[in-house]
mmCIF file of C-alpha atoms in Angstrom:
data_model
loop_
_atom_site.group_PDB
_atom_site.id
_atom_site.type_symbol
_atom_site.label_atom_id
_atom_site.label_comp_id
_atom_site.label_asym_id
_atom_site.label_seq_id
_atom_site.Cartn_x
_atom_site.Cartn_y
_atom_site.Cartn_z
ATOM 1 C CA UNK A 1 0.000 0.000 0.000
ATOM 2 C CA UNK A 2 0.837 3.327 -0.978
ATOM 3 C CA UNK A 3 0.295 6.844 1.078
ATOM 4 C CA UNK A 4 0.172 9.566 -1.391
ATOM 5 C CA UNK A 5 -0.323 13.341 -0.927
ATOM 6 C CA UNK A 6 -2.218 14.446 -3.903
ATOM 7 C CA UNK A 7 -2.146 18.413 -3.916
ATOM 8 C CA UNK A 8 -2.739 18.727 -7.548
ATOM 9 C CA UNK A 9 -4.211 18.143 -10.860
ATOM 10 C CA UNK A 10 -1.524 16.366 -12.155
ATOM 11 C CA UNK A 11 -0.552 14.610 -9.109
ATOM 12 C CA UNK A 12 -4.195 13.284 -8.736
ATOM 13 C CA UNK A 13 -3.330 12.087 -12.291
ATOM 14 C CA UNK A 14 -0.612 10.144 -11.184
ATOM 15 C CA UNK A 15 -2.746 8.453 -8.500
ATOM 16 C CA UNK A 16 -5.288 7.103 -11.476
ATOM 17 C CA UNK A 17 -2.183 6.221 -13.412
ATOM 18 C CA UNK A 18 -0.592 4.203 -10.289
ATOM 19 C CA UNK A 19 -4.082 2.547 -10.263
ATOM 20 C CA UNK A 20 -4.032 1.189 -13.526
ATOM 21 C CA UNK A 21 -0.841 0.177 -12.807
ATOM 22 C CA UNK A 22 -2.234 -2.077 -10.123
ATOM 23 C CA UNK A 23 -0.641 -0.007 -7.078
ATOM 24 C CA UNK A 24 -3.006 -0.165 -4.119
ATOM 25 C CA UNK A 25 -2.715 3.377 -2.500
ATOM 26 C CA UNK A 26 -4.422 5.745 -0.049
ATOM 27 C CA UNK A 27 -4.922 9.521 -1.295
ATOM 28 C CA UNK A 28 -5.132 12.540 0.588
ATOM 29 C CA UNK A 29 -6.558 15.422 -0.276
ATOM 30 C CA UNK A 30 -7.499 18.450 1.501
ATOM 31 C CA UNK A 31 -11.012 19.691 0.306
ATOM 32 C CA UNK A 32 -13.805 17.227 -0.294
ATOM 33 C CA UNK A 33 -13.665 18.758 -3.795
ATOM 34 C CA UNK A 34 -10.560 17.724 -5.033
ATOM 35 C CA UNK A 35 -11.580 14.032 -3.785
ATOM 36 C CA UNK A 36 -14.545 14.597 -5.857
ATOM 37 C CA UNK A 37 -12.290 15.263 -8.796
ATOM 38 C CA UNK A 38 -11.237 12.523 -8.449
ATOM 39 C CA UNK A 39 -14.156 10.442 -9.847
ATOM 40 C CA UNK A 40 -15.085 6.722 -9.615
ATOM 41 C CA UNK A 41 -11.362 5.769 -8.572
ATOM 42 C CA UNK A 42 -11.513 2.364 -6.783
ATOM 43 C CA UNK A 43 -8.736 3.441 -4.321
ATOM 44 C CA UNK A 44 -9.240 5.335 -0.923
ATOM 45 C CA UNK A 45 -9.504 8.912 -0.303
ATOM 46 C CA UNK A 46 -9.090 10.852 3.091
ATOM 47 C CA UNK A 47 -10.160 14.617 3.648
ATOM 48 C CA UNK A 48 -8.391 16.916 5.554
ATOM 49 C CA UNK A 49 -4.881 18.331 6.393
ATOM 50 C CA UNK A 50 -2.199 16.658 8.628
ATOM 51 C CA UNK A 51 0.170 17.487 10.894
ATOM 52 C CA UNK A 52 3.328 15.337 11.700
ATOM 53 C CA UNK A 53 1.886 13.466 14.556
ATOM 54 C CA UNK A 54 -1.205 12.613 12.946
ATOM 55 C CA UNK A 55 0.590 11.698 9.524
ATOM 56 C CA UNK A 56 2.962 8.880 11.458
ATOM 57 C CA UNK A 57 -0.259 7.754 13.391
ATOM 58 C CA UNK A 58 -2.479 6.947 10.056
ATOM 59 C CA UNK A 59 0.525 5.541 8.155
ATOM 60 C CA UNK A 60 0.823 2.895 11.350
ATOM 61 C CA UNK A 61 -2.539 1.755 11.129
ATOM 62 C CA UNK A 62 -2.095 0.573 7.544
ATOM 63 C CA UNK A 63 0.555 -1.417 5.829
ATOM 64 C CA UNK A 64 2.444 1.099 4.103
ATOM 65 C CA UNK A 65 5.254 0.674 1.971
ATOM 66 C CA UNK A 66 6.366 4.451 0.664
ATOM 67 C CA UNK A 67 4.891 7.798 1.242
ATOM 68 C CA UNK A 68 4.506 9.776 -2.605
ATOM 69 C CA UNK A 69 4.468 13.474 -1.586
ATOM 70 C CA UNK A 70 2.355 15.098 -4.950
ATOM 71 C CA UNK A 71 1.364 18.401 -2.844
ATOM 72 C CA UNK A 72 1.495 21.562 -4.213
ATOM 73 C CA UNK A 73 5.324 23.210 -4.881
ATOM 74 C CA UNK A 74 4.087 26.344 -2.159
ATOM 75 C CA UNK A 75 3.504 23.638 0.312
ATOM 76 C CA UNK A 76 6.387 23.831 2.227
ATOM 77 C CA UNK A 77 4.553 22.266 5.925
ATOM 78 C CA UNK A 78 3.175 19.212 3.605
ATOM 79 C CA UNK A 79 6.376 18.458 2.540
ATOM 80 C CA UNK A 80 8.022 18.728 5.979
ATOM 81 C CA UNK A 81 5.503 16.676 7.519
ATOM 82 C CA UNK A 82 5.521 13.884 4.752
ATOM 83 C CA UNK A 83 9.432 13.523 5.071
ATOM 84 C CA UNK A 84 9.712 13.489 8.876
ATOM 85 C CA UNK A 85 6.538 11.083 9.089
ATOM 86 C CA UNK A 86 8.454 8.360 7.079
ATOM 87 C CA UNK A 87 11.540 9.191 7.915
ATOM 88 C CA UNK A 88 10.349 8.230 11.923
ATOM 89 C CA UNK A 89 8.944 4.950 10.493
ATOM 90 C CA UNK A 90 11.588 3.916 8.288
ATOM 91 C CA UNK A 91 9.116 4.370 4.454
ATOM 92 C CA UNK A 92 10.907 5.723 1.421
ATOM 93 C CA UNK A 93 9.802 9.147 0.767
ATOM 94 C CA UNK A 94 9.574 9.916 -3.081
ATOM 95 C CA UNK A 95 8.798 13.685 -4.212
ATOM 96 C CA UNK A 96 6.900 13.923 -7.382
ATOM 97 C CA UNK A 97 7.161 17.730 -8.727
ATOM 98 C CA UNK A 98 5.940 18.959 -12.211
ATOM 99 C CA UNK A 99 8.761 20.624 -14.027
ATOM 100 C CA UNK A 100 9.952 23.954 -13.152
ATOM 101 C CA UNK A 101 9.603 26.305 -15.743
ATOM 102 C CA UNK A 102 11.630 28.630 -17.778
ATOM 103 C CA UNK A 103 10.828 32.295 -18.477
ATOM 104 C CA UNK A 104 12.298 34.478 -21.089
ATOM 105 C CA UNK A 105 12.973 38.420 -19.714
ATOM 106 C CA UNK A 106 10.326 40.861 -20.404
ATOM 107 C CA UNK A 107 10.466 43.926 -19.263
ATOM 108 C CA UNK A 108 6.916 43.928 -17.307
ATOM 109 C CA UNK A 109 7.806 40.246 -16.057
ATOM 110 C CA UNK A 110 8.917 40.775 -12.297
ATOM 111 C CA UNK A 111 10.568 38.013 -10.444
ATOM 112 C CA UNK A 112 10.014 37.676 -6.926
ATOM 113 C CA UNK A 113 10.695 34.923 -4.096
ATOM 114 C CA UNK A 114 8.289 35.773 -1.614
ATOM 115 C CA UNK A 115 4.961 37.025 -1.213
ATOM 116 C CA UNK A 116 6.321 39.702 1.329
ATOM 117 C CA UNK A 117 8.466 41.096 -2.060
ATOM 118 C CA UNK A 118 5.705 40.560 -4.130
ATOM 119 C CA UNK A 119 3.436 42.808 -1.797
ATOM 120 C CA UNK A 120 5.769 45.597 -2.219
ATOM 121 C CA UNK A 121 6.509 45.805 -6.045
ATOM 122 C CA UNK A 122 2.575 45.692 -6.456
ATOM 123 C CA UNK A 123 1.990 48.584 -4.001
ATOM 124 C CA UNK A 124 5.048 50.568 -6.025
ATOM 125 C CA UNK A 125 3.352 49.707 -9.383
ATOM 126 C CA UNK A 126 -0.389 50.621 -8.141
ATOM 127 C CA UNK A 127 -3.419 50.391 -10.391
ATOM 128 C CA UNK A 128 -5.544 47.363 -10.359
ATOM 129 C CA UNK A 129 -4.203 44.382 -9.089
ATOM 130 C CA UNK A 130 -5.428 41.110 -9.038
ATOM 131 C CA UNK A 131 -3.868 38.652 -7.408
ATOM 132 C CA UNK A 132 -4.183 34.606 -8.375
ATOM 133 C CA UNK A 133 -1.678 33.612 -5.372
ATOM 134 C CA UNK A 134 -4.764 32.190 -3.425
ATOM 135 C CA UNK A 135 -6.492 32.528 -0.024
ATOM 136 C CA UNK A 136 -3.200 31.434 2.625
ATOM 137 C CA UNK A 137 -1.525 34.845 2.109
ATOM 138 C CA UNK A 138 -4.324 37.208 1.467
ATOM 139 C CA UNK A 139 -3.010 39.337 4.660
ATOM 140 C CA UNK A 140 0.015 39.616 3.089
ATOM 141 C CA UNK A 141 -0.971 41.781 0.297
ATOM 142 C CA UNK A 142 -3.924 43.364 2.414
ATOM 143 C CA UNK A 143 -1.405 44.600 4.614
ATOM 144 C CA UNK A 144 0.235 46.383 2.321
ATOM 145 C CA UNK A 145 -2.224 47.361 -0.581
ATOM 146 C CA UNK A 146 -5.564 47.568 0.943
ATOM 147 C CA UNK A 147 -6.827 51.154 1.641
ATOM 148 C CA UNK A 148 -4.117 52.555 -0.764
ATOM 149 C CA UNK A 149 -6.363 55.147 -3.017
ATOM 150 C CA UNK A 150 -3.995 54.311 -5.764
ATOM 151 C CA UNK A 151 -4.480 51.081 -5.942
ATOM 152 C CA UNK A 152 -7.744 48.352 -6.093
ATOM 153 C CA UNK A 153 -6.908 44.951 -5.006
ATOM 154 C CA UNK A 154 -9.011 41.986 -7.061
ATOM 155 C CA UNK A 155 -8.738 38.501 -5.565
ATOM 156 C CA UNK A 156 -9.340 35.863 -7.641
ATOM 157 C CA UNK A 157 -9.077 32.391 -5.725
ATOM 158 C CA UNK A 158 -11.366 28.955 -5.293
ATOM 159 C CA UNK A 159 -14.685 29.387 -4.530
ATOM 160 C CA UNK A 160 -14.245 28.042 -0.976
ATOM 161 C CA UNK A 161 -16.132 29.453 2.603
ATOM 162 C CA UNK A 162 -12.961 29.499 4.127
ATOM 163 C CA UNK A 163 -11.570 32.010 1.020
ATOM 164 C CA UNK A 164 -14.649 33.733 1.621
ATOM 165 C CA UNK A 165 -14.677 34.667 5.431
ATOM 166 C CA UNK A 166 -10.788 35.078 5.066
ATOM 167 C CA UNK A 167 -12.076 38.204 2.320
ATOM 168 C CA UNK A 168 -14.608 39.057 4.502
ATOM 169 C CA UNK A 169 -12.497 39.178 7.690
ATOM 170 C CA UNK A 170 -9.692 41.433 5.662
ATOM 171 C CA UNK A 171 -12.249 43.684 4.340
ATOM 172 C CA UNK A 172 -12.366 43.231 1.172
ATOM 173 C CA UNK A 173 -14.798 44.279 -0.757
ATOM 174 C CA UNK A 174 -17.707 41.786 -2.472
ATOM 175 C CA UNK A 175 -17.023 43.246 -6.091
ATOM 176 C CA UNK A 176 -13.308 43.063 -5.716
ATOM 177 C CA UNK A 177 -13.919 39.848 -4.938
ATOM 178 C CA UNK A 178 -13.766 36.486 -8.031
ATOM 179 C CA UNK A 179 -14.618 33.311 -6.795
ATOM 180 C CA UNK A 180 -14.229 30.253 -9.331
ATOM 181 C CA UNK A 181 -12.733 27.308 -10.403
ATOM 182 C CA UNK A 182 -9.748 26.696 -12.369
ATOM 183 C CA UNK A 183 -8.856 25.571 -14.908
ATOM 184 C CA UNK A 184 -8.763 29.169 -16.824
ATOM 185 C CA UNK A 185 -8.743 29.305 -20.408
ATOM 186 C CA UNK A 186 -6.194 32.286 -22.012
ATOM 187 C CA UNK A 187 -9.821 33.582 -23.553
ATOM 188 C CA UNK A 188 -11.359 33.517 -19.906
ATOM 189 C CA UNK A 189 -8.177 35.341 -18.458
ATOM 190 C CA UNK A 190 -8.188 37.810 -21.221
ATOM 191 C CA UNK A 191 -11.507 38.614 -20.762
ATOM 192 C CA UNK A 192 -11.281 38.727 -16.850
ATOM 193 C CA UNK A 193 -8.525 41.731 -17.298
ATOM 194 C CA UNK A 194 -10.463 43.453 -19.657
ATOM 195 C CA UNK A 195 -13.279 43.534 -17.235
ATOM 196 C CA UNK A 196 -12.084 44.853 -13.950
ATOM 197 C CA UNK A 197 -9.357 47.099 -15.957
ATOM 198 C CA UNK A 198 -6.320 45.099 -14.783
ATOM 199 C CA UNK A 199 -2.908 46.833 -14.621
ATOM 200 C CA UNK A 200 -0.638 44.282 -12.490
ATOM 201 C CA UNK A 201 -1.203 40.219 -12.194
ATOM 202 C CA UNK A 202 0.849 38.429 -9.521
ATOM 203 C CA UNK A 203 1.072 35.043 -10.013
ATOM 204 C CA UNK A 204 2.962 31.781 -8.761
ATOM 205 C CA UNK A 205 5.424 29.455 -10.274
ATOM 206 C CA UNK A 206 3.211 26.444 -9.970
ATOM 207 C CA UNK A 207 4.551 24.564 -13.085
ATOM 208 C CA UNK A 208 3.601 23.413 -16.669
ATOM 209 C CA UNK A 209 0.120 21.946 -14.959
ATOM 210 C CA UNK A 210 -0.429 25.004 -12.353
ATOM 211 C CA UNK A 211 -2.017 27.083 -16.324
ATOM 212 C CA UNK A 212 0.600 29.798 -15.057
ATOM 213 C CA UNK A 213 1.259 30.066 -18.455
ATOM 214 C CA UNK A 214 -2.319 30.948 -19.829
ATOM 215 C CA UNK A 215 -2.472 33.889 -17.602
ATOM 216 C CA UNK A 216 1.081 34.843 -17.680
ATOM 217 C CA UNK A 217 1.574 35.325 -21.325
ATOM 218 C CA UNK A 218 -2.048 36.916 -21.746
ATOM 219 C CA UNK A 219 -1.382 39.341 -19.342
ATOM 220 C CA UNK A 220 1.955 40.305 -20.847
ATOM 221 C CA UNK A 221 0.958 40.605 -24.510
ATOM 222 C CA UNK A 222 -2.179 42.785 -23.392
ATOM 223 C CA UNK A 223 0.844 45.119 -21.605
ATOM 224 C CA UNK A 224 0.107 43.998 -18.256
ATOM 225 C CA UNK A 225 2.764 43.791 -15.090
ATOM 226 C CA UNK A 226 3.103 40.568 -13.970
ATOM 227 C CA UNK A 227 4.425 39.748 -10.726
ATOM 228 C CA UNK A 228 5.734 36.236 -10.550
ATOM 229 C CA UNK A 229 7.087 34.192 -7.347
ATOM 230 C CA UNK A 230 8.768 31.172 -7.612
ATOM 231 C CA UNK A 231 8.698 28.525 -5.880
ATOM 232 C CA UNK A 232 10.425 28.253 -2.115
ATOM 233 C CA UNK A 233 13.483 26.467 -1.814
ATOM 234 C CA UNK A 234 12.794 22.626 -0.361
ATOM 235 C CA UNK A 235 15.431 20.310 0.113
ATOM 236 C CA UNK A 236 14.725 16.987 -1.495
ATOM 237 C CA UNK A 237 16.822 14.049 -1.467
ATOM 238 C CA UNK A 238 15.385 12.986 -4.925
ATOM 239 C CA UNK A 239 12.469 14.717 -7.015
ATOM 240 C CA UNK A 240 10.833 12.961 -9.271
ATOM 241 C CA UNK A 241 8.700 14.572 -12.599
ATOM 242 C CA UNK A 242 7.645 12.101 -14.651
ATOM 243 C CA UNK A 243 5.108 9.405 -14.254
ATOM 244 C CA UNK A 244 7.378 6.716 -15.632
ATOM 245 C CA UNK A 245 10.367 7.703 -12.884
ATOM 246 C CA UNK A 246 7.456 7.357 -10.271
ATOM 247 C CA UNK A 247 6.544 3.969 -11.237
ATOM 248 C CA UNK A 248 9.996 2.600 -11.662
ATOM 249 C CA UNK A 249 11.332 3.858 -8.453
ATOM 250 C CA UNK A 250 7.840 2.218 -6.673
ATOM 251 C CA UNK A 251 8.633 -1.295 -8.776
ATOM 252 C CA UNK A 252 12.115 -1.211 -7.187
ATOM 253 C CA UNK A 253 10.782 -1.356 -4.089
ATOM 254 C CA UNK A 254 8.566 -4.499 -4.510
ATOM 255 C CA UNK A 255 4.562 -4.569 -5.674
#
């Protein structure tokens, strides 16, 4: 049996491809949603974050073999959790990361490495911003560009209640405010800057399966700033981004 963090789209893609393989596996997810997204997979889901503790007490109950870490590149507790929990039972830990991508200079494309830096070129550059970084580090930027009169913050993020209160708690406003579900479409993002008069777009560097691009290179051809941060530094023993590496590495250690 496998234990596998599945933190996104392509990850969960690896999951059904481990299944057809014939791996027997546990997933975990966070929201209820993305283990509906998962569809009529015969293998087990679980709901629902976990710390350290909790981690090395569910992968004792079961007969685990490896723990495949698929969360999301931001997710720096996940993957701290993941390797301590099988490092303190003895399980191989294997990273599975979509490929890190390149990006040619532009002069509107700003590279950043944290949201803290990101915060500040946006409240330098003013206008309307809209940020696609997600609900964790809303305070971040409302810290530093809410009740600016230069500048209107737009939030677009998952259509969650816990995104919701988080706006409402900040104070931000219900128009400023665009709830849905990925993935976008380069029409869709296009269409969404046109609309709310965009001037600045601060994304992450989620990888070739995060659609970074889509909104990235629309924003920049329709003369956008974009404010990119890549991903945090996480020390891996081994990182793994292909679905054939996975599967190898998982044969070597005996169906």
């Amino acid at each position: 049996m496998i234990f596998m963090l599945c933190g996104t789209s392509d990850a969960r893609e690896l999951a059904l491809t481990l299944e057809r393989q014939g791996v027997l596996l546990l997933a975990s997810v966070v929201t209820q949603s993305a283990a509906d997204r998962l569809g009529a997979a015969s293998f087990k889901t679980r709901v629902g974050r976990l710390d350290k503790d909790s981690m090395i007490a569910l992968l004792q109950e079961g007969n685990y073999r490896a723990v495949v870490d698929g969360s999301h590149p931001f997710a720096l507790e996940a993957h701290t959790n993941a390797i301590a929990a099988a490092a303190a039972l003895g399980l191989p830990y294997l990273r599975y990361e979509r490929r890190s991508l390149s990006y040619a200079n532009h002069p509107r494309l700003i590279v950043t490495s944290s949201y803290e830096e990101a915060a500040r070129q946006a409240k330098e550059l003013q206008g309307s911003i809209m940020l696609t970084t997600g609900g964790k580090t809303l305070e971040i930027f409302a810290e530093q560009l809410l009740g600016d009169p230069n500048i209107r913050m737009i939030v677009r993020l998952l259509p969650c209640l816990e995104n919701m209160e988080k706006c409402v708690a900040l104070g931000i406003e219900q128009r400023n405010i665009i709830a849905l579900q990925g993935p976008f479409s380069r029409e869709l993002n296009e269409a969404l800057y046109r609309q709310y008069g965009i001037q600045v777009m601060i994304t992450k560097e989620s990888g070739a399966e995060g659609s970074v691009d889509e909104k990235l290179y629309a924003a920049l051809e329709m003369g956008l700033y974009v404010i990119l941060i890549t991903r945090p530094v996480a020390q891996f023993s081994e990182v793994y981004d292909s679905f054939d590496d996975i599967i190898a590495a998982l044969d070597k250690l005996g169906r």
